[in-house]
């Protein structure tokens, strides 16, 4: 593992821990069984469910994509946070800390800046009312 890879993994670990702690601060409980919060998060519709960047030059930022989060339930849904598992994929934070009313939506953008040539893969994590529950969007790009 090179130094940059180790730094990236450390940054991702800190971001994921921050999201889990943020969810916990709002009364979320870490449970291994399905809870009411799981059922609520299941009603979160994410558009699109995957994003792919092609031929982005190293250290340049590719076009941003818009991601929409739609609450398709009849109850409010808290979005604890949005984070990427790889710092080369950077989401904006307009939806973090937002409570979506029934049928409400929130939009944010995500960009890709490859630090090295080749294929890159990651996941976009959207955490909701429960500390260990999240939904993902597949991310990929070619640098």
PDB file of C-alpha atoms in Angstrom:
ATOM      1  CA  UNK A   1       0.000   0.000   0.000  1.00  0.00           C
ATOM      2  CA  UNK A   2       1.491   3.360  -0.962  1.00  0.00           C
ATOM      3  CA  UNK A   3       1.298   6.462   1.208  1.00  0.00           C
ATOM      4  CA  UNK A   4      -1.520   8.099  -0.795  1.00  0.00           C
ATOM      5  CA  UNK A   5      -3.642   4.957  -0.566  1.00  0.00           C
ATOM      6  CA  UNK A   6      -3.163   4.846   3.205  1.00  0.00           C
ATOM      7  CA  UNK A   7      -4.069   8.525   3.540  1.00  0.00           C
ATOM      8  CA  UNK A   8      -7.199   7.998   1.411  1.00  0.00           C
ATOM      9  CA  UNK A   9      -8.296   5.045   3.530  1.00  0.00           C
ATOM     10  CA  UNK A  10      -7.779   7.069   6.712  1.00  0.00           C
ATOM     11  CA  UNK A  11      -9.837   9.982   5.344  1.00  0.00           C
ATOM     12  CA  UNK A  12     -12.637   7.633   4.292  1.00  0.00           C
ATOM     13  CA  UNK A  13     -12.625   5.925   7.700  1.00  0.00           C
ATOM     14  CA  UNK A  14     -12.901   9.292   9.464  1.00  0.00           C
ATOM     15  CA  UNK A  15     -15.768  10.385   7.150  1.00  0.00           C
ATOM     16  CA  UNK A  16     -17.718   7.170   7.707  1.00  0.00           C
ATOM     17  CA  UNK A  17     -17.200   7.390  11.489  1.00  0.00           C
ATOM     18  CA  UNK A  18     -18.411  11.010  11.444  1.00  0.00           C
ATOM     19  CA  UNK A  19     -21.572   9.964   9.616  1.00  0.00           C
ATOM     20  CA  UNK A  20     -22.217   7.178  12.119  1.00  0.00           C
ATOM     21  CA  UNK A  21     -21.628   9.540  15.057  1.00  0.00           C
ATOM     22  CA  UNK A  22     -23.907  12.175  13.488  1.00  0.00           C
ATOM     23  CA  UNK A  23     -26.684   9.630  13.148  1.00  0.00           C
ATOM     24  CA  UNK A  24     -26.126   8.529  16.751  1.00  0.00           C
ATOM     25  CA  UNK A  25     -26.388  12.116  17.978  1.00  0.00           C
ATOM     26  CA  UNK A  26     -29.957  12.170  16.704  1.00  0.00           C
ATOM     27  CA  UNK A  27     -31.034   9.190  18.798  1.00  0.00           C
ATOM     28  CA  UNK A  28     -30.198   6.442  16.320  1.00  0.00           C
ATOM     29  CA  UNK A  29     -29.432   3.041  17.790  1.00  0.00           C
ATOM     30  CA  UNK A  30     -27.001   0.515  16.393  1.00  0.00           C
ATOM     31  CA  UNK A  31     -29.126  -2.570  15.865  1.00  0.00           C
ATOM     32  CA  UNK A  32     -28.600  -5.744  13.923  1.00  0.00           C
ATOM     33  CA  UNK A  33     -32.320  -6.334  13.379  1.00  0.00           C
ATOM     34  CA  UNK A  34     -34.541  -4.389  10.999  1.00  0.00           C
ATOM     35  CA  UNK A  35     -35.990  -1.318  12.689  1.00  0.00           C
ATOM     36  CA  UNK A  36     -38.534   1.352  11.801  1.00  0.00           C
ATOM     37  CA  UNK A  37     -35.626   3.525  10.655  1.00  0.00           C
ATOM     38  CA  UNK A  38     -34.589   0.804   8.183  1.00  0.00           C
ATOM     39  CA  UNK A  39     -38.099   0.788   6.770  1.00  0.00           C
ATOM     40  CA  UNK A  40     -37.977   4.590   6.391  1.00  0.00           C
ATOM     41  CA  UNK A  41     -34.594   4.543   4.669  1.00  0.00           C
ATOM     42  CA  UNK A  42     -35.888   1.844   2.337  1.00  0.00           C
ATOM     43  CA  UNK A  43     -38.367   4.469   1.106  1.00  0.00           C
ATOM     44  CA  UNK A  44     -35.513   6.738   0.016  1.00  0.00           C
ATOM     45  CA  UNK A  45     -35.332   6.763  -3.766  1.00  0.00           C
ATOM     46  CA  UNK A  46     -31.938   7.704  -5.242  1.00  0.00           C
ATOM     47  CA  UNK A  47     -31.644   8.903  -8.835  1.00  0.00           C
ATOM     48  CA  UNK A  48     -29.381   7.780 -10.491  1.00  0.00           C
ATOM     49  CA  UNK A  49     -28.292   4.546  -8.782  1.00  0.00           C
ATOM     50  CA  UNK A  50     -24.873   4.534 -10.495  1.00  0.00           C
ATOM     51  CA  UNK A  51     -22.575   7.149 -12.038  1.00  0.00           C
ATOM     52  CA  UNK A  52     -19.681   6.671 -14.459  1.00  0.00           C
ATOM     53  CA  UNK A  53     -17.086   9.212 -15.591  1.00  0.00           C
ATOM     54  CA  UNK A  54     -15.080   8.461 -18.736  1.00  0.00           C
ATOM     55  CA  UNK A  55     -11.639   9.704 -19.723  1.00  0.00           C
ATOM     56  CA  UNK A  56     -11.022  12.378 -17.108  1.00  0.00           C
ATOM     57  CA  UNK A  57      -7.402  13.595 -17.217  1.00  0.00           C
ATOM     58  CA  UNK A  58      -5.328  12.959 -14.087  1.00  0.00           C
ATOM     59  CA  UNK A  59      -5.675  15.797 -11.536  1.00  0.00           C
ATOM     60  CA  UNK A  60      -8.502  17.393 -13.569  1.00  0.00           C
ATOM     61  CA  UNK A  61     -12.100  17.446 -12.369  1.00  0.00           C
ATOM     62  CA  UNK A  62     -14.672  15.783 -14.585  1.00  0.00           C
ATOM     63  CA  UNK A  63     -18.194  17.078 -15.094  1.00  0.00           C
ATOM     64  CA  UNK A  64     -20.377  17.079 -12.004  1.00  0.00           C
ATOM     65  CA  UNK A  65     -23.426  14.823 -11.825  1.00  0.00           C
ATOM     66  CA  UNK A  66     -26.593  15.654  -9.918  1.00  0.00           C
ATOM     67  CA  UNK A  67     -28.001  13.104  -7.482  1.00  0.00           C
ATOM     68  CA  UNK A  68     -31.610  13.366  -6.303  1.00  0.00           C
ATOM     69  CA  UNK A  69     -32.850  11.924  -3.027  1.00  0.00           C
ATOM     70  CA  UNK A  70     -36.631  11.458  -2.945  1.00  0.00           C
ATOM     71  CA  UNK A  71     -38.615  10.516   0.161  1.00  0.00           C
ATOM     72  CA  UNK A  72     -41.289   8.180  -1.222  1.00  0.00           C
ATOM     73  CA  UNK A  73     -42.777   7.482   2.219  1.00  0.00           C
ATOM     74  CA  UNK A  74     -45.591   9.240   4.052  1.00  0.00           C
ATOM     75  CA  UNK A  75     -43.319  10.226   6.974  1.00  0.00           C
ATOM     76  CA  UNK A  76     -40.317  12.554   7.350  1.00  0.00           C
ATOM     77  CA  UNK A  77     -36.903  11.027   6.618  1.00  0.00           C
ATOM     78  CA  UNK A  78     -33.675  12.384   8.105  1.00  0.00           C
ATOM     79  CA  UNK A  79     -30.572  12.293   5.884  1.00  0.00           C
ATOM     80  CA  UNK A  80     -27.644  12.087   8.316  1.00  0.00           C
ATOM     81  CA  UNK A  81     -24.930  12.439   5.695  1.00  0.00           C
ATOM     82  CA  UNK A  82     -23.480  11.839   2.275  1.00  0.00           C
ATOM     83  CA  UNK A  83     -19.924  10.541   1.821  1.00  0.00           C
ATOM     84  CA  UNK A  84     -17.767   8.747  -0.718  1.00  0.00           C
ATOM     85  CA  UNK A  85     -15.581   5.744   0.050  1.00  0.00           C
ATOM     86  CA  UNK A  86     -12.834   7.327  -2.112  1.00  0.00           C
ATOM     87  CA  UNK A  87     -11.767  10.998  -1.804  1.00  0.00           C
ATOM     88  CA  UNK A  88     -11.397  11.219  -5.600  1.00  0.00           C
ATOM     89  CA  UNK A  89     -15.215  11.257  -5.753  1.00  0.00           C
ATOM     90  CA  UNK A  90     -16.457  14.357  -3.900  1.00  0.00           C
ATOM     91  CA  UNK A  91     -20.135  14.968  -3.075  1.00  0.00           C
ATOM     92  CA  UNK A  92     -21.439  18.381  -2.063  1.00  0.00           C
ATOM     93  CA  UNK A  93     -23.280  18.478   1.245  1.00  0.00           C
ATOM     94  CA  UNK A  94     -26.619  20.185   0.496  1.00  0.00           C
ATOM     95  CA  UNK A  95     -28.569  17.126   1.708  1.00  0.00           C
ATOM     96  CA  UNK A  96     -26.512  16.294   4.815  1.00  0.00           C
ATOM     97  CA  UNK A  97     -28.437  17.007   7.992  1.00  0.00           C
ATOM     98  CA  UNK A  98     -31.696  17.560   6.094  1.00  0.00           C
ATOM     99  CA  UNK A  99     -35.087  16.124   7.006  1.00  0.00           C
ATOM    100  CA  UNK A 100     -37.145  15.373   3.914  1.00  0.00           C
ATOM    101  CA  UNK A 101     -40.905  15.693   4.360  1.00  0.00           C
ATOM    102  CA  UNK A 102     -43.178  13.112   2.756  1.00  0.00           C
ATOM    103  CA  UNK A 103     -42.705  13.190  -1.042  1.00  0.00           C
ATOM    104  CA  UNK A 104     -39.980  15.866  -0.672  1.00  0.00           C
ATOM    105  CA  UNK A 105     -36.602  15.725  -2.421  1.00  0.00           C
ATOM    106  CA  UNK A 106     -33.096  17.077  -2.107  1.00  0.00           C
ATOM    107  CA  UNK A 107     -30.399  17.388  -4.775  1.00  0.00           C
ATOM    108  CA  UNK A 108     -26.629  17.513  -4.535  1.00  0.00           C
ATOM    109  CA  UNK A 109     -23.756  17.113  -6.959  1.00  0.00           C
ATOM    110  CA  UNK A 110     -20.731  14.856  -7.087  1.00  0.00           C
ATOM    111  CA  UNK A 111     -17.485  15.265  -8.995  1.00  0.00           C
ATOM    112  CA  UNK A 112     -14.535  13.015  -9.857  1.00  0.00           C
ATOM    113  CA  UNK A 113     -10.875  14.095  -9.833  1.00  0.00           C
ATOM    114  CA  UNK A 114      -8.563  11.126 -10.508  1.00  0.00           C
ATOM    115  CA  UNK A 115      -5.108  11.334  -8.948  1.00  0.00           C
ATOM    116  CA  UNK A 116      -3.747   8.538 -11.161  1.00  0.00           C
ATOM    117  CA  UNK A 117      -4.610   7.044 -14.549  1.00  0.00           C
ATOM    118  CA  UNK A 118      -6.741   3.923 -14.744  1.00  0.00           C
ATOM    119  CA  UNK A 119     -10.069   2.651 -13.468  1.00  0.00           C
ATOM    120  CA  UNK A 120     -11.436   3.943 -10.172  1.00  0.00           C
ATOM    121  CA  UNK A 121     -14.404   2.545  -8.225  1.00  0.00           C
ATOM    122  CA  UNK A 122     -16.135   3.715  -5.068  1.00  0.00           C
ATOM    123  CA  UNK A 123     -19.483   3.934  -3.358  1.00  0.00           C
ATOM    124  CA  UNK A 124     -21.478   6.969  -2.394  1.00  0.00           C
ATOM    125  CA  UNK A 125     -22.955   6.331   1.073  1.00  0.00           C
ATOM    126  CA  UNK A 126     -26.201   8.008   2.060  1.00  0.00           C
ATOM    127  CA  UNK A 127     -26.937   7.459   5.729  1.00  0.00           C
ATOM    128  CA  UNK A 128     -30.342   7.921   7.257  1.00  0.00           C
ATOM    129  CA  UNK A 129     -32.070   7.616  10.607  1.00  0.00           C
ATOM    130  CA  UNK A 130     -30.156   4.510  11.762  1.00  0.00           C
ATOM    131  CA  UNK A 131     -26.450   4.564  12.622  1.00  0.00           C
ATOM    132  CA  UNK A 132     -25.434   1.441  10.703  1.00  0.00           C
ATOM    133  CA  UNK A 133     -27.930   1.715   7.872  1.00  0.00           C
ATOM    134  CA  UNK A 134     -27.174   3.322   4.549  1.00  0.00           C
ATOM    135  CA  UNK A 135     -27.961   3.225   0.862  1.00  0.00           C
ATOM    136  CA  UNK A 136     -25.311   3.337  -1.823  1.00  0.00           C
ATOM    137  CA  UNK A 137     -24.730   4.626  -5.324  1.00  0.00           C
ATOM    138  CA  UNK A 138     -22.050   2.878  -7.389  1.00  0.00           C
ATOM    139  CA  UNK A 139     -19.349   5.271  -8.612  1.00  0.00           C
ATOM    140  CA  UNK A 140     -16.760   4.556 -11.293  1.00  0.00           C
ATOM    141  CA  UNK A 141     -14.434   6.600 -13.415  1.00  0.00           C
ATOM    142  CA  UNK A 142     -11.485   6.338 -15.765  1.00  0.00           C
ATOM    143  CA  UNK A 143      -8.554   8.648 -15.290  1.00  0.00           C
TER     144      UNK A 143
END
